XYZ file of C-alpha atoms in Angstrom:
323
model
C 123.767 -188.280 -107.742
C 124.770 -191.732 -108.068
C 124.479 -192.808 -112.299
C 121.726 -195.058 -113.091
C 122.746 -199.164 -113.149
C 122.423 -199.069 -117.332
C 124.584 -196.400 -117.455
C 126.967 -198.287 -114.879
C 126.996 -201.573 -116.704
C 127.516 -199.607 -119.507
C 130.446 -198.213 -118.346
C 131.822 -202.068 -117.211
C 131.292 -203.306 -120.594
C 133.360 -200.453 -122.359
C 136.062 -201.392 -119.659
C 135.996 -205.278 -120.745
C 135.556 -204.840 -124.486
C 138.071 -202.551 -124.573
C 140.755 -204.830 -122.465
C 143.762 -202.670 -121.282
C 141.895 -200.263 -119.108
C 139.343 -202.978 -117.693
C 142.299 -205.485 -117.354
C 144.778 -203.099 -115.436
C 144.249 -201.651 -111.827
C 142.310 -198.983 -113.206
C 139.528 -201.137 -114.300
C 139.365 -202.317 -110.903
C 139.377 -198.615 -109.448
C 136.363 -197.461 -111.524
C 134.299 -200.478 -110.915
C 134.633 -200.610 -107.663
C 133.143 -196.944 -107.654
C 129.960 -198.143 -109.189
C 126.892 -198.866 -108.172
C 126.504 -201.567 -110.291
C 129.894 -203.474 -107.846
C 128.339 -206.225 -106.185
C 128.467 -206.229 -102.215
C 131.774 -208.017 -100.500
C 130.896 -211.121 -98.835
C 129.338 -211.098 -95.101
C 131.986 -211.347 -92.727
C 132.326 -215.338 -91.334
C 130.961 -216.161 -94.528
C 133.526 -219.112 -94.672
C 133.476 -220.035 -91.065
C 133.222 -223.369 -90.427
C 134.450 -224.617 -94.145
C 137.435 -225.878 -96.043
C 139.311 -224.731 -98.831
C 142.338 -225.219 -100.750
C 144.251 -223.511 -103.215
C 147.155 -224.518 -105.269
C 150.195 -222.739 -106.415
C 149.908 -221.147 -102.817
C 152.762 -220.345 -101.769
C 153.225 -216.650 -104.118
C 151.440 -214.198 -105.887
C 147.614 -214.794 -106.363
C 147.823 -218.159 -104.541
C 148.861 -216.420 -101.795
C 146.580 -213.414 -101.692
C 143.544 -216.387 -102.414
C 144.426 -217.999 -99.233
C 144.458 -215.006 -97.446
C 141.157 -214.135 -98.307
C 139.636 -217.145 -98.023
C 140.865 -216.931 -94.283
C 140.004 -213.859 -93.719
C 136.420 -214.631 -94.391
C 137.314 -217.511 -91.573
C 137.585 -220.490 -93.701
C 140.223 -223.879 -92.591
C 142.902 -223.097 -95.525
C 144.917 -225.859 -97.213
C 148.118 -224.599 -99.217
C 148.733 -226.834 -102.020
C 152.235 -226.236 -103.152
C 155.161 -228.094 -104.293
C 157.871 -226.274 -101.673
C 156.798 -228.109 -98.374
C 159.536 -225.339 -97.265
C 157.992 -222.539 -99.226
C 154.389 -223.514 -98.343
C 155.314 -223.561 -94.040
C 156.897 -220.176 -94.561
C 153.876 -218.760 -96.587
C 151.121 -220.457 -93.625
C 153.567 -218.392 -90.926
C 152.884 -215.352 -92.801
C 149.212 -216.119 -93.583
C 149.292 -216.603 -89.553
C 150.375 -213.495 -88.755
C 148.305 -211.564 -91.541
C 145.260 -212.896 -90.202
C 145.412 -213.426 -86.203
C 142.932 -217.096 -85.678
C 143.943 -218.357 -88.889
C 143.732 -222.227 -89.325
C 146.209 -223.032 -91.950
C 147.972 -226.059 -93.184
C 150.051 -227.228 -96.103
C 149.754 -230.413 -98.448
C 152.443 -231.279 -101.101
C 151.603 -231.639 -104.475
C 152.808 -231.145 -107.788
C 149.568 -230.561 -110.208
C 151.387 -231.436 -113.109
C 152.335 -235.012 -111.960
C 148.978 -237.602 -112.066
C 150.695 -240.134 -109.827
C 151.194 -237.279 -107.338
C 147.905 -235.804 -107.651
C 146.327 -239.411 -106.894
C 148.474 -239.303 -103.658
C 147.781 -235.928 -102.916
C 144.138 -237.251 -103.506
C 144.898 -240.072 -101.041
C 146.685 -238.583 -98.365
C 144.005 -235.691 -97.202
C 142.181 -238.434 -95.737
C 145.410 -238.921 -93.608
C 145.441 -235.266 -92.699
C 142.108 -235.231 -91.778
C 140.273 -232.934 -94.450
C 136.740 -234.872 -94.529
C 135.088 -232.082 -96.573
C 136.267 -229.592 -99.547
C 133.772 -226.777 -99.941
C 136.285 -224.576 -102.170
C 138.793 -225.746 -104.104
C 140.914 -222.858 -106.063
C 143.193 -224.416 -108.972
C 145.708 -221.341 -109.408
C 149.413 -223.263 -109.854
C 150.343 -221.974 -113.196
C 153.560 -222.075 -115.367
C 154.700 -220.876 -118.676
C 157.971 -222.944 -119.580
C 160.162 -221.217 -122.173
C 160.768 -223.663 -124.146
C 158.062 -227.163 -124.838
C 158.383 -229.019 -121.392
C 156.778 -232.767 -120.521
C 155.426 -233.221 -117.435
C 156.210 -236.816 -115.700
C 153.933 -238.589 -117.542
C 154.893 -237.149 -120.379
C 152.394 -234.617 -121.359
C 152.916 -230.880 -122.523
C 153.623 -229.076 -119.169
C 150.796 -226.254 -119.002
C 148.243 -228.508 -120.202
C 149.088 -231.171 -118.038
C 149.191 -228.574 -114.819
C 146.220 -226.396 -115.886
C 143.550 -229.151 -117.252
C 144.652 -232.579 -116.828
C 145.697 -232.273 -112.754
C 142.747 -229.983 -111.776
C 140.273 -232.200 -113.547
C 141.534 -235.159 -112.024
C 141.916 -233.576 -108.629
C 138.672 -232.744 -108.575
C 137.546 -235.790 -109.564
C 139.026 -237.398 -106.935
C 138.200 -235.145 -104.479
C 134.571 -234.708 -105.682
C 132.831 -237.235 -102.832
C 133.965 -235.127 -100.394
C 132.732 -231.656 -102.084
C 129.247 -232.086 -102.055
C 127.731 -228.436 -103.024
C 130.897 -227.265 -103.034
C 132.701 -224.677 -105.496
C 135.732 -225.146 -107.989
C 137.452 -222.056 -109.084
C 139.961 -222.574 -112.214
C 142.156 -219.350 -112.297
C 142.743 -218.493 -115.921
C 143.935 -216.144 -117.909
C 142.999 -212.850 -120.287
C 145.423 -214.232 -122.416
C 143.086 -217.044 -123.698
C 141.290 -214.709 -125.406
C 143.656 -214.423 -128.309
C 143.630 -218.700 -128.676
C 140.669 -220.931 -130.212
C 140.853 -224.472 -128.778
C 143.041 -226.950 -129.949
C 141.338 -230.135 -129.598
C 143.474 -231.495 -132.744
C 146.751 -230.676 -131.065
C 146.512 -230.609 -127.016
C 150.035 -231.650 -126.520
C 151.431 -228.922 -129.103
C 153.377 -230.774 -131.487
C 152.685 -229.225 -134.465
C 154.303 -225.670 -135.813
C 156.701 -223.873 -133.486
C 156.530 -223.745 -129.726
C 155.391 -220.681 -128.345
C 155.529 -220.264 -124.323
C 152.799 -217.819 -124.740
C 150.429 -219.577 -126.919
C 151.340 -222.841 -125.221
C 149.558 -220.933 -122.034
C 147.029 -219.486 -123.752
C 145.977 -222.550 -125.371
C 145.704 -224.436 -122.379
C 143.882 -221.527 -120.495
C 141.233 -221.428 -123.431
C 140.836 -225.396 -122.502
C 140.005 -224.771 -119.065
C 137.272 -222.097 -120.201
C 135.836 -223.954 -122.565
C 135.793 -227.356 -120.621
C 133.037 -225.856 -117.951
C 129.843 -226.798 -119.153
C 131.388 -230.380 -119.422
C 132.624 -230.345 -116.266
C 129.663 -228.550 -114.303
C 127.726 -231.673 -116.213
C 130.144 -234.152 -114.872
C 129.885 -233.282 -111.548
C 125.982 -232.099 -111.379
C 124.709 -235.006 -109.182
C 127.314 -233.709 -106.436
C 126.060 -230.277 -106.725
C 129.499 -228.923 -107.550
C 129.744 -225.185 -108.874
C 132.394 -224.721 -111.215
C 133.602 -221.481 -112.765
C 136.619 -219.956 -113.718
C 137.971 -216.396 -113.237
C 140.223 -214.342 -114.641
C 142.613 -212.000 -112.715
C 143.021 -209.643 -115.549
C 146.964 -207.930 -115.535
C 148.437 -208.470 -111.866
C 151.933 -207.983 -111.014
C 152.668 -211.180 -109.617
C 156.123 -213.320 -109.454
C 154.788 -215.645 -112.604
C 154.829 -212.354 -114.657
C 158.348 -210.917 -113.756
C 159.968 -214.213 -114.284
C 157.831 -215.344 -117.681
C 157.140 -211.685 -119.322
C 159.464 -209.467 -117.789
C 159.394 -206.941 -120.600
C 155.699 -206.792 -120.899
C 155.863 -206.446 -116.978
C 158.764 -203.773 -117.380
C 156.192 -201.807 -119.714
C 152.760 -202.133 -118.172
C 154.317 -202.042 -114.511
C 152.379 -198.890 -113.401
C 149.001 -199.938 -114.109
C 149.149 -203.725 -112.437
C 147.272 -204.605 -110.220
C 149.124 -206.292 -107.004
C 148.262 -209.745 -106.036
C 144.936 -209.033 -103.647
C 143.500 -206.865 -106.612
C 143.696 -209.954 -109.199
C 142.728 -212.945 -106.649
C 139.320 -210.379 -105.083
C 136.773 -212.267 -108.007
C 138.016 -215.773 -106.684
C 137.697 -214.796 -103.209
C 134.369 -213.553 -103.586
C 133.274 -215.801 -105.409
C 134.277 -218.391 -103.091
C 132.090 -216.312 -99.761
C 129.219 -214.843 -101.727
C 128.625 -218.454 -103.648
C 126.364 -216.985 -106.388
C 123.621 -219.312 -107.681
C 124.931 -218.359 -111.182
C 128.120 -220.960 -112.388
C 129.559 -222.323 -115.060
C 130.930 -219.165 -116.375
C 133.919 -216.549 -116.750
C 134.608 -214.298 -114.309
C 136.287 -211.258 -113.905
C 135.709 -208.048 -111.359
C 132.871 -209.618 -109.693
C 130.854 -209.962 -113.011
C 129.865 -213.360 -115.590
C 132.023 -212.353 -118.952
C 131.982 -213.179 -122.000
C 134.415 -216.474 -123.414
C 134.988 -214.878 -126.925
C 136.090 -211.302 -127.871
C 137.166 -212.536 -131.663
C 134.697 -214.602 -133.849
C 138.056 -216.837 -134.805
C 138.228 -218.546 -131.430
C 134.549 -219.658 -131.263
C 134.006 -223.158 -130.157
C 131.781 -225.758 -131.655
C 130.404 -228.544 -129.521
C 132.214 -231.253 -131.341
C 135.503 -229.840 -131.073
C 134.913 -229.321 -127.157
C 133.606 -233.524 -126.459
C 137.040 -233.998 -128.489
C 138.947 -231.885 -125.989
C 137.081 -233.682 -123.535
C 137.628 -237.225 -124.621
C 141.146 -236.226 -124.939
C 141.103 -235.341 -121.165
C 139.377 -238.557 -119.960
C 142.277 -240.586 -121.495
C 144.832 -239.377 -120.439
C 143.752 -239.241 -117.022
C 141.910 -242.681 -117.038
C 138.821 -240.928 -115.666
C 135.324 -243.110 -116.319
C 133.879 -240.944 -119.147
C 130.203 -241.165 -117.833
């Protein structure tokens, strides 16, 4: 006798509140064995359209790209490695016979490039975007600048995405954005006084985290900013996948948790889906297929000043008309 849906989102809430079971593979397992799971996409749900995902070429960038072909979507691999990127599109070939897959250059981190990158998809013939995936991550282990100068994970996880996307946003009419972030900014309240950490002692992991939070709580401003286009714009979290990222920034916590990671496909499935079942509902958190909640501790609530402060923080340093 199947158990009734209260009882089933009960059961998904316990797993989320609770974090390391709903965060590890075994979330995953028992949700997936509910009846509460929402459906997988239709097959050929993404014939026909475009994405592109960033940070392609490993780990969840990869398995995103997969399943966005898989689903029969035109896949762009937006990597840094032109080398790395060719060899990951061979293997994406092979994976999925019919595949159409190509690779652009691009380092997220750098504005100049990302204005190029910008530039030269009209060159390579992309005319439309209708899913656009910002996954490149990094967590330097020691307080990094990026080339214009800017503290490196904020720089590649909010200032290049928004600007991309900016950029990009004529040509994504109706289209969806999907920032990748993290469980970790859960433990961080937003730092609109300090976004280029400067102050106190540099922490890789609360560098991350911080900048994660920032992408979170940037949605409703940037579902606003791009409303007239029709843009959705969410973000999803893969909960704890064992991904190359992970060995080489948190080995021990990797060496310790190992046995109840999920692998790449596991941690990338909410993006994918969201991506080929395009739910009406956006601007929110994600994670197994499910809206979530952006606070688990009352001390990283956000006020609305502090977020337009993030924001106008954001639209200098990218040069971005604020309206």
């Amino acid at each position: 006798m199947p158990l009734p849906d209260a009882v089933s989102s009960g059961i998904d809430t316990l797993l989320d509140r609770t974090v390391a079971p709903g965060f590890t593979k075994v979330g995953s397992a028992v949700r997936r064995r509910l009846p509460t799971w929402p459906a997988d996409p239709a097959p050929g749900a993404l014939v026909g359209r475009t994405g592109l995902v960033t940070g392609a070429s490993s780990g969840l960038g990869t398995a995103t790209a997969e399943g966005l072909a898989r689903l029969g979507a035109r896949v762009v691999l937006v990597v840094r490695d032109a080398g790395k990127g060719a060899a990951t599109a061979r293997e994406l070939e092979r994976a999925v016979p019919g595949a159409q897959v190509s690779v652009a250059t691009c380092d997220g981190s750098d504005l100049d490039d990302v204005r190029r990158f910008a530039e030269q998809l009209d060159v390579d013939g992309v005319e439309r975007v209708d899913v656009l995936v910002h996954n490149a991550g990094a967590m330097p282990p020691q307080r990094t600048e990026s080339a214009q100068g800017h503290e490196q994970t904020m720089a590649l996880h909010v200032l290049g995405p928004v600007l991309m996307t900016d950029l990009l946003s004529p040509r994504m009419t109706g289209g969806r954005v999907v920032l990748v972030t993290s469980g970790g900014m859960y433990g961080q309240r937003l730092r609109a006084d300090d976004p280029e950490y400067l102050q106190g002692e540099y922490s890789p992991t609360t560098a991350y985290a911080r900048s994660k939070r920032a992408q979170v709580e940037l949605l409703p401003v940037l579902l606003r900013r791009w409303s007239n286009k029709r843009i959705r714009v969410d973000a999803t979290h893969p909960g704890w996948a064992d991904t190359p990222g992970l060995d080489s920034s948190l080995p021990a916590f990797r060496r310790l948790t190992r046995p109840f990671l999920r692998d790449a496909e596991d941690g990338a499935d909410t993006t994918v889906w969201l991506a080929g079942a395009d739910p009406e509902e956006t601007g929110r958190l994600w994670h197994d297929r499910r809206p979530r909640p952006t606070h688990l501790l009352p001390t990283t609530r956000t006020g609305d000043v502090e977020r337009e402060l993030m924001w106008e923080w954001v639209i200098k340093q990218t040069a971005l008309s604020p309206s």
